């Protein structure tokens, strides 16, 4: 079975259409090999110092190296890739007023590593399996830092599995398809899509940059407030500051001081946007009858 491949200039709308239909897509050559090489060079000292996984769930020959924003400036434009972030905003924005960066890590799968257990990424929230099918919580990305082939542990997935609630571990490797792609390409998939890393049957390591996004009112898997020091966060562009968490999670979540925009914690001399509650409440009214009731009531006063 061949998977869906989009050209390098695919739009956010193209990605969302694929996520709706099949739960995934691959954008070929989404970033240059030179940018990939820069990320690999910056992350190599940290990968070398990362311990292998302690069990087969994490991968006994797998290394997961995080804190990418602090460790790899070259990865910043990848994390903020417009087609990916735009797709996350459109896809997750159907049932949430804000999105946020969920995690960043380089996953390095070593020779002899066995296949990863099949799973849905939204299982990170305490393995909660009662999110409605139509309620989207997360989209994930796997950026190929090396060529992805079946033999070296390319991510494997089950197309269309975002449309049912069957238990992932009831499937096996034969039910999956390898997401083969060239270095610099990216696999984008729903948090509901069943997938897992494949076995590495080669004698070389296979590296990937894993960047995930989730709705604003769920806890992030990687704690961005701790892995991105405030002095670094203050130097980032504002859209990136907001994406890592210096923003409201919803109309009444995440404020600081006197119900102010969380970004003022980086700039104490600033005042927050006093209209933000109503702006987010109005946005939530598109998918929440409760929010619409409050917005209509307050607007009439």
mmCIF file of C-alpha atoms in Angstrom:
data_model
loop_
_atom_site.group_PDB
_atom_site.id
_atom_site.type_symbol
_atom_site.label_atom_id
_atom_site.label_comp_id
_atom_site.label_asym_id
_atom_site.label_seq_id
_atom_site.Cartn_x
_atom_site.Cartn_y
_atom_site.Cartn_z
ATOM 1 C CA UNK A 1 0.000 0.000 0.000
ATOM 2 C CA UNK A 2 1.374 3.414 -0.953
ATOM 3 C CA UNK A 3 0.924 6.302 1.451
ATOM 4 C CA UNK A 4 -0.184 9.884 0.707
ATOM 5 C CA UNK A 5 2.707 12.150 -0.287
ATOM 6 C CA UNK A 6 2.250 15.899 -0.773
ATOM 7 C CA UNK A 7 4.700 18.284 -2.491
ATOM 8 C CA UNK A 8 7.076 20.471 -0.494
ATOM 9 C CA UNK A 9 4.838 23.516 -0.913
ATOM 10 C CA UNK A 10 1.675 21.853 0.389
ATOM 11 C CA UNK A 11 -0.655 24.197 2.256
ATOM 12 C CA UNK A 12 -2.221 23.890 5.688
ATOM 13 C CA UNK A 13 -5.560 23.198 3.996
ATOM 14 C CA UNK A 14 -3.996 20.329 2.017
ATOM 15 C CA UNK A 15 -2.740 18.813 5.255
ATOM 16 C CA UNK A 16 -6.096 19.190 7.022
ATOM 17 C CA UNK A 17 -7.907 17.453 4.157
ATOM 18 C CA UNK A 18 -5.564 14.479 4.484
ATOM 19 C CA UNK A 19 -5.904 14.395 8.273
ATOM 20 C CA UNK A 20 -9.681 14.333 7.920
ATOM 21 C CA UNK A 21 -9.699 11.638 5.262
ATOM 22 C CA UNK A 22 -6.883 9.269 6.298
ATOM 23 C CA UNK A 23 -5.451 10.572 9.568
ATOM 24 C CA UNK A 24 -2.007 11.406 8.164
ATOM 25 C CA UNK A 25 0.041 12.714 5.250
ATOM 26 C CA UNK A 26 3.700 13.066 4.265
ATOM 27 C CA UNK A 27 5.136 16.319 2.912
ATOM 28 C CA UNK A 28 8.162 15.467 0.800
ATOM 29 C CA UNK A 29 11.301 17.610 1.120
ATOM 30 C CA UNK A 30 9.563 20.045 3.467
ATOM 31 C CA UNK A 31 12.924 21.418 4.634
ATOM 32 C CA UNK A 32 16.388 21.445 3.093
ATOM 33 C CA UNK A 33 19.069 18.858 3.756
ATOM 34 C CA UNK A 34 21.317 21.715 4.929
ATOM 35 C CA UNK A 35 18.817 22.577 7.671
ATOM 36 C CA UNK A 36 18.551 18.906 8.661
ATOM 37 C CA UNK A 37 22.349 18.687 8.877
ATOM 38 C CA UNK A 38 22.445 21.766 11.115
ATOM 39 C CA UNK A 39 19.880 20.213 13.478
ATOM 40 C CA UNK A 40 21.804 16.934 13.547
ATOM 41 C CA UNK A 41 25.071 18.746 14.292
ATOM 42 C CA UNK A 42 23.545 20.792 17.115
ATOM 43 C CA UNK A 43 21.780 17.803 18.683
ATOM 44 C CA UNK A 44 24.544 15.210 18.341
ATOM 45 C CA UNK A 45 26.278 16.020 21.670
ATOM 46 C CA UNK A 46 22.962 15.609 23.490
ATOM 47 C CA UNK A 47 22.044 12.424 21.619
ATOM 48 C CA UNK A 48 25.442 10.992 22.516
ATOM 49 C CA UNK A 49 24.817 11.755 26.199
ATOM 50 C CA UNK A 50 21.260 10.353 26.209
ATOM 51 C CA UNK A 51 20.736 6.940 27.806
ATOM 52 C CA UNK A 52 19.054 4.150 25.884
ATOM 53 C CA UNK A 53 15.500 3.366 26.928
ATOM 54 C CA UNK A 54 15.081 1.338 30.114
ATOM 55 C CA UNK A 55 12.451 -0.969 28.640
ATOM 56 C CA UNK A 56 10.912 -2.077 25.358
ATOM 57 C CA UNK A 57 8.141 0.528 25.699
ATOM 58 C CA UNK A 58 10.747 3.282 25.336
ATOM 59 C CA UNK A 59 13.026 1.131 23.190
ATOM 60 C CA UNK A 60 16.114 -0.522 24.639
ATOM 61 C CA UNK A 61 18.172 0.744 21.696
ATOM 62 C CA UNK A 62 16.304 4.045 21.395
ATOM 63 C CA UNK A 63 17.398 7.465 22.612
ATOM 64 C CA UNK A 64 14.924 10.308 23.154
ATOM 65 C CA UNK A 65 16.614 13.697 23.462
ATOM 66 C CA UNK A 66 14.373 16.661 24.274
ATOM 67 C CA UNK A 67 14.546 20.411 24.998
ATOM 68 C CA UNK A 68 14.959 21.117 21.278
ATOM 69 C CA UNK A 69 14.194 24.855 21.445
ATOM 70 C CA UNK A 70 17.009 25.421 23.929
ATOM 71 C CA UNK A 71 19.459 23.037 22.265
ATOM 72 C CA UNK A 72 18.933 23.548 18.537
ATOM 73 C CA UNK A 73 18.279 27.044 17.187
ATOM 74 C CA UNK A 74 18.272 25.512 13.700
ATOM 75 C CA UNK A 75 15.111 23.600 14.637
ATOM 76 C CA UNK A 76 13.108 26.744 15.451
ATOM 77 C CA UNK A 77 11.780 27.278 11.898
ATOM 78 C CA UNK A 78 10.870 23.583 11.767
ATOM 79 C CA UNK A 79 8.828 23.845 14.964
ATOM 80 C CA UNK A 80 7.145 26.953 13.495
ATOM 81 C CA UNK A 81 6.737 25.532 9.968
ATOM 82 C CA UNK A 82 3.753 27.462 8.539
ATOM 83 C CA UNK A 83 1.999 24.520 6.861
ATOM 84 C CA UNK A 84 2.276 22.398 10.004
ATOM 85 C CA UNK A 85 1.371 25.068 12.558
ATOM 86 C CA UNK A 86 -1.356 26.352 10.253
ATOM 87 C CA UNK A 87 -2.799 22.851 9.930
ATOM 88 C CA UNK A 88 -2.688 22.395 13.703
ATOM 89 C CA UNK A 89 -4.551 25.669 14.217
ATOM 90 C CA UNK A 90 -7.219 24.725 11.669
ATOM 91 C CA UNK A 91 -7.582 21.072 12.663
ATOM 92 C CA UNK A 92 -7.536 21.551 16.436
ATOM 93 C CA UNK A 93 -9.283 24.922 16.270
ATOM 94 C CA UNK A 94 -12.580 23.219 15.518
ATOM 95 C CA UNK A 95 -12.959 22.424 19.206
ATOM 96 C CA UNK A 96 -10.422 24.643 20.981
ATOM 97 C CA UNK A 97 -9.668 28.368 20.976
ATOM 98 C CA UNK A 98 -5.904 27.914 21.483
ATOM 99 C CA UNK A 99 -3.199 25.420 20.572
ATOM 100 C CA UNK A 100 0.223 24.926 22.128
ATOM 101 C CA UNK A 101 3.501 23.111 21.590
ATOM 102 C CA UNK A 102 3.131 19.680 23.176
ATOM 103 C CA UNK A 103 6.598 18.143 22.911
ATOM 104 C CA UNK A 104 9.923 18.263 21.079
ATOM 105 C CA UNK A 105 12.441 15.433 20.901
ATOM 106 C CA UNK A 106 14.934 13.770 18.624
ATOM 107 C CA UNK A 107 14.186 10.046 18.518
ATOM 108 C CA UNK A 108 17.213 7.957 17.559
ATOM 109 C CA UNK A 109 16.491 4.287 16.890
ATOM 110 C CA UNK A 110 19.590 2.112 17.010
ATOM 111 C CA UNK A 111 20.514 -1.114 15.241
ATOM 112 C CA UNK A 112 18.601 -4.111 16.570
ATOM 113 C CA UNK A 113 15.838 -2.106 18.218
ATOM 114 C CA UNK A 114 12.529 -3.969 18.153
ATOM 115 C CA UNK A 115 9.312 -2.459 16.899
ATOM 116 C CA UNK A 116 7.555 -0.047 19.265
ATOM 117 C CA UNK A 117 4.165 -0.953 20.682
ATOM 118 C CA UNK A 118 1.323 0.436 18.581
ATOM 119 C CA UNK A 119 -0.437 3.380 20.156
ATOM 120 C CA UNK A 120 -2.319 6.631 19.712
ATOM 121 C CA UNK A 121 -0.413 9.721 20.849
ATOM 122 C CA UNK A 122 -3.405 11.149 22.716
ATOM 123 C CA UNK A 123 -2.918 8.247 25.122
ATOM 124 C CA UNK A 124 -0.355 10.432 26.919
ATOM 125 C CA UNK A 125 -3.240 11.849 28.941
ATOM 126 C CA UNK A 126 -3.378 8.961 31.398
ATOM 127 C CA UNK A 127 -4.354 6.522 28.616
ATOM 128 C CA UNK A 128 -7.767 8.208 28.600
ATOM 129 C CA UNK A 129 -9.716 6.501 25.841
ATOM 130 C CA UNK A 130 -13.029 8.344 25.980
ATOM 131 C CA UNK A 131 -12.291 11.365 23.802
ATOM 132 C CA UNK A 132 -15.059 11.427 21.173
ATOM 133 C CA UNK A 133 -13.890 10.475 17.672
ATOM 134 C CA UNK A 134 -14.808 13.908 16.337
ATOM 135 C CA UNK A 135 -12.969 15.703 19.166
ATOM 136 C CA UNK A 136 -9.373 16.401 18.158
ATOM 137 C CA UNK A 137 -6.729 16.865 20.846
ATOM 138 C CA UNK A 138 -3.389 16.660 19.052
ATOM 139 C CA UNK A 139 -1.451 16.460 15.826
ATOM 140 C CA UNK A 140 2.034 14.971 15.699
ATOM 141 C CA UNK A 141 4.950 15.295 13.322
ATOM 142 C CA UNK A 142 7.938 13.090 12.594
ATOM 143 C CA UNK A 143 10.636 14.925 10.621
ATOM 144 C CA UNK A 144 13.101 12.618 8.871
ATOM 145 C CA UNK A 145 16.623 13.549 9.950
ATOM 146 C CA UNK A 146 17.839 10.542 7.937
ATOM 147 C CA UNK A 147 16.208 8.737 5.040
ATOM 148 C CA UNK A 148 13.310 6.657 6.383
ATOM 149 C CA UNK A 149 13.123 3.140 4.958
ATOM 150 C CA UNK A 150 11.291 0.061 6.119
ATOM 151 C CA UNK A 151 14.519 -1.629 7.179
ATOM 152 C CA UNK A 152 15.829 1.147 9.475
ATOM 153 C CA UNK A 153 12.722 1.583 11.608
ATOM 154 C CA UNK A 154 10.584 4.020 9.653
ATOM 155 C CA UNK A 155 7.478 5.007 11.603
ATOM 156 C CA UNK A 156 4.638 2.591 10.828
ATOM 157 C CA UNK A 157 0.971 3.593 10.855
ATOM 158 C CA UNK A 158 -2.542 2.350 10.139
ATOM 159 C CA UNK A 159 -4.287 4.728 7.720
ATOM 160 C CA UNK A 160 -7.866 5.488 8.694
ATOM 161 C CA UNK A 161 -7.413 4.352 12.299
ATOM 162 C CA UNK A 162 -8.413 7.825 13.508
ATOM 163 C CA UNK A 163 -11.990 6.888 12.625
ATOM 164 C CA UNK A 164 -12.428 4.054 15.129
ATOM 165 C CA UNK A 165 -11.711 3.303 18.794
ATOM 166 C CA UNK A 166 -10.212 -0.174 18.499
ATOM 167 C CA UNK A 167 -7.380 -1.001 20.899
ATOM 168 C CA UNK A 168 -4.026 -0.293 19.188
ATOM 169 C CA UNK A 169 -2.246 -3.303 20.682
ATOM 170 C CA UNK A 170 -4.880 -5.600 19.149
ATOM 171 C CA UNK A 171 -3.125 -4.887 15.834
ATOM 172 C CA UNK A 172 0.340 -6.059 14.843
ATOM 173 C CA UNK A 173 3.137 -5.064 12.483
ATOM 174 C CA UNK A 174 1.467 -6.729 9.506
ATOM 175 C CA UNK A 175 -1.466 -4.314 9.843
ATOM 176 C CA UNK A 176 0.764 -1.247 9.461
ATOM 177 C CA UNK A 177 2.502 0.545 6.588
ATOM 178 C CA UNK A 178 6.010 2.019 6.798
ATOM 179 C CA UNK A 179 6.185 5.787 6.271
ATOM 180 C CA UNK A 180 9.178 5.713 3.945
ATOM 181 C CA UNK A 181 10.410 9.208 3.090
ATOM 182 C CA UNK A 182 13.524 11.149 2.259
ATOM 183 C CA UNK A 183 15.602 13.144 4.713
ATOM 184 C CA UNK A 184 13.922 16.539 5.213
ATOM 185 C CA UNK A 185 10.395 15.182 4.715
ATOM 186 C CA UNK A 186 7.742 15.127 7.432
ATOM 187 C CA UNK A 187 5.001 12.721 8.465
ATOM 188 C CA UNK A 188 2.011 14.547 9.987
ATOM 189 C CA UNK A 189 -0.706 12.565 11.743
ATOM 190 C CA UNK A 190 -3.637 12.865 14.119
ATOM 191 C CA UNK A 191 -3.284 12.058 17.803
ATOM 192 C CA UNK A 192 -5.912 9.391 17.109
ATOM 193 C CA UNK A 193 -3.939 7.608 14.377
ATOM 194 C CA UNK A 194 -2.443 4.257 15.416
ATOM 195 C CA UNK A 195 1.297 4.108 14.786
ATOM 196 C CA UNK A 196 4.657 3.079 16.199
ATOM 197 C CA UNK A 197 8.342 3.006 15.364
ATOM 198 C CA UNK A 198 9.406 0.058 13.230
ATOM 199 C CA UNK A 199 12.230 -2.396 13.982
ATOM 200 C CA UNK A 200 15.690 -1.285 12.916
ATOM 201 C CA UNK A 201 17.252 -4.183 10.999
ATOM 202 C CA UNK A 202 20.223 -2.178 9.711
ATOM 203 C CA UNK A 203 23.608 -1.412 11.267
ATOM 204 C CA UNK A 204 23.019 2.368 11.385
ATOM 205 C CA UNK A 205 20.969 4.718 13.575
ATOM 206 C CA UNK A 206 17.733 6.281 12.310
ATOM 207 C CA UNK A 207 17.061 9.813 13.613
ATOM 208 C CA UNK A 208 13.828 11.807 13.627
ATOM 209 C CA UNK A 209 12.670 15.118 15.041
ATOM 210 C CA UNK A 210 9.333 14.585 16.785
ATOM 211 C CA UNK A 211 7.319 17.801 17.285
ATOM 212 C CA UNK A 212 3.723 17.616 18.528
ATOM 213 C CA UNK A 213 0.979 20.210 19.090
ATOM 214 C CA UNK A 214 -2.125 19.964 21.264
ATOM 215 C CA UNK A 215 -5.126 22.003 22.321
ATOM 216 C CA UNK A 216 -4.429 24.773 24.789
ATOM 217 C CA UNK A 217 -6.186 23.460 27.882
ATOM 218 C CA UNK A 218 -4.469 20.067 28.113
ATOM 219 C CA UNK A 219 -1.155 19.680 29.899
ATOM 220 C CA UNK A 220 1.888 19.563 27.644
ATOM 221 C CA UNK A 221 3.818 16.288 27.500
ATOM 222 C CA UNK A 222 7.149 18.136 27.607
ATOM 223 C CA UNK A 223 7.180 20.956 30.146
ATOM 224 C CA UNK A 224 8.186 23.894 27.954
ATOM 225 C CA UNK A 225 8.343 26.327 30.888
ATOM 226 C CA UNK A 226 11.202 24.278 32.376
ATOM 227 C CA UNK A 227 13.112 23.233 29.237
ATOM 228 C CA UNK A 228 13.052 26.734 27.709
ATOM 229 C CA UNK A 229 14.690 29.090 30.250
ATOM 230 C CA UNK A 230 12.856 32.438 30.676
ATOM 231 C CA UNK A 231 15.891 34.356 29.456
ATOM 232 C CA UNK A 232 15.744 32.382 26.194
ATOM 233 C CA UNK A 233 11.947 32.561 25.954
ATOM 234 C CA UNK A 234 12.151 36.349 26.139
ATOM 235 C CA UNK A 235 14.317 36.387 22.981
ATOM 236 C CA UNK A 236 11.947 34.242 20.885
ATOM 237 C CA UNK A 237 9.459 35.711 18.397
ATOM 238 C CA UNK A 238 6.086 36.358 20.011
ATOM 239 C CA UNK A 239 4.248 33.697 18.015
ATOM 240 C CA UNK A 240 6.738 31.124 19.300
ATOM 241 C CA UNK A 241 6.505 32.452 22.859
ATOM 242 C CA UNK A 242 2.764 31.976 22.726
ATOM 243 C CA UNK A 243 3.046 28.529 21.190
ATOM 244 C CA UNK A 244 5.290 27.219 23.971
ATOM 245 C CA UNK A 245 2.785 28.382 26.597
ATOM 246 C CA UNK A 246 3.043 32.100 27.252
ATOM 247 C CA UNK A 247 -0.570 32.460 26.261
ATOM 248 C CA UNK A 248 -4.078 31.722 27.462
ATOM 249 C CA UNK A 249 -5.062 28.067 27.221
ATOM 250 C CA UNK A 250 -8.698 29.140 26.845
ATOM 251 C CA UNK A 251 -10.821 32.092 27.929
ATOM 252 C CA UNK A 252 -10.262 31.473 31.635
ATOM 253 C CA UNK A 253 -7.081 29.370 31.714
ATOM 254 C CA UNK A 254 -3.499 30.389 32.302
ATOM 255 C CA UNK A 255 -3.840 34.051 33.220
ATOM 256 C CA UNK A 256 -1.385 35.900 35.464
ATOM 257 C CA UNK A 257 -1.777 38.770 37.908
ATOM 258 C CA UNK A 258 -5.096 40.592 37.365
ATOM 259 C CA UNK A 259 -6.512 38.268 34.707
ATOM 260 C CA UNK A 260 -3.787 39.332 32.304
ATOM 261 C CA UNK A 261 -2.203 37.752 29.244
ATOM 262 C CA UNK A 262 0.481 35.253 30.404
ATOM 263 C CA UNK A 263 3.036 36.853 28.081
ATOM 264 C CA UNK A 264 3.354 39.759 30.542
ATOM 265 C CA UNK A 265 5.322 37.394 32.795
ATOM 266 C CA UNK A 266 8.173 37.908 30.321
ATOM 267 C CA UNK A 267 7.543 41.668 30.164
ATOM 268 C CA UNK A 268 6.265 42.791 33.598
ATOM 269 C CA UNK A 269 6.046 46.397 32.449
ATOM 270 C CA UNK A 270 3.334 45.521 29.922
ATOM 271 C CA UNK A 271 -0.400 45.364 30.525
ATOM 272 C CA UNK A 272 -2.450 42.503 29.194
ATOM 273 C CA UNK A 273 -5.212 42.748 26.598
ATOM 274 C CA UNK A 274 -8.365 43.525 28.576
ATOM 275 C CA UNK A 275 -10.567 42.260 25.743
ATOM 276 C CA UNK A 276 -9.020 38.796 25.525
ATOM 277 C CA UNK A 277 -11.676 37.012 27.615
ATOM 278 C CA UNK A 278 -14.480 38.096 25.311
ATOM 279 C CA UNK A 279 -12.398 37.408 22.205
ATOM 280 C CA UNK A 280 -11.736 33.823 23.274
ATOM 281 C CA UNK A 281 -15.297 33.384 24.522
ATOM 282 C CA UNK A 282 -16.621 34.451 21.126
ATOM 283 C CA UNK A 283 -14.280 32.010 19.411
ATOM 284 C CA UNK A 284 -15.440 29.178 21.681
ATOM 285 C CA UNK A 285 -19.048 30.040 20.838
ATOM 286 C CA UNK A 286 -18.521 28.444 17.427
ATOM 287 C CA UNK A 287 -18.392 24.961 18.985
ATOM 288 C CA UNK A 288 -19.769 25.357 22.524
ATOM 289 C CA UNK A 289 -23.396 26.110 23.368
ATOM 290 C CA UNK A 290 -22.302 26.953 26.917
ATOM 291 C CA UNK A 291 -19.834 29.541 25.648
ATOM 292 C CA UNK A 292 -22.409 30.955 23.246
ATOM 293 C CA UNK A 293 -24.912 31.359 26.072
ATOM 294 C CA UNK A 294 -22.426 33.279 28.207
ATOM 295 C CA UNK A 295 -21.221 35.379 25.278
ATOM 296 C CA UNK A 296 -24.765 36.328 24.242
ATOM 297 C CA UNK A 297 -25.761 37.127 27.831
ATOM 298 C CA UNK A 298 -22.717 39.322 28.528
ATOM 299 C CA UNK A 299 -22.927 41.043 25.124
ATOM 300 C CA UNK A 300 -26.447 42.253 25.876
ATOM 301 C CA UNK A 301 -25.506 43.909 29.149
#
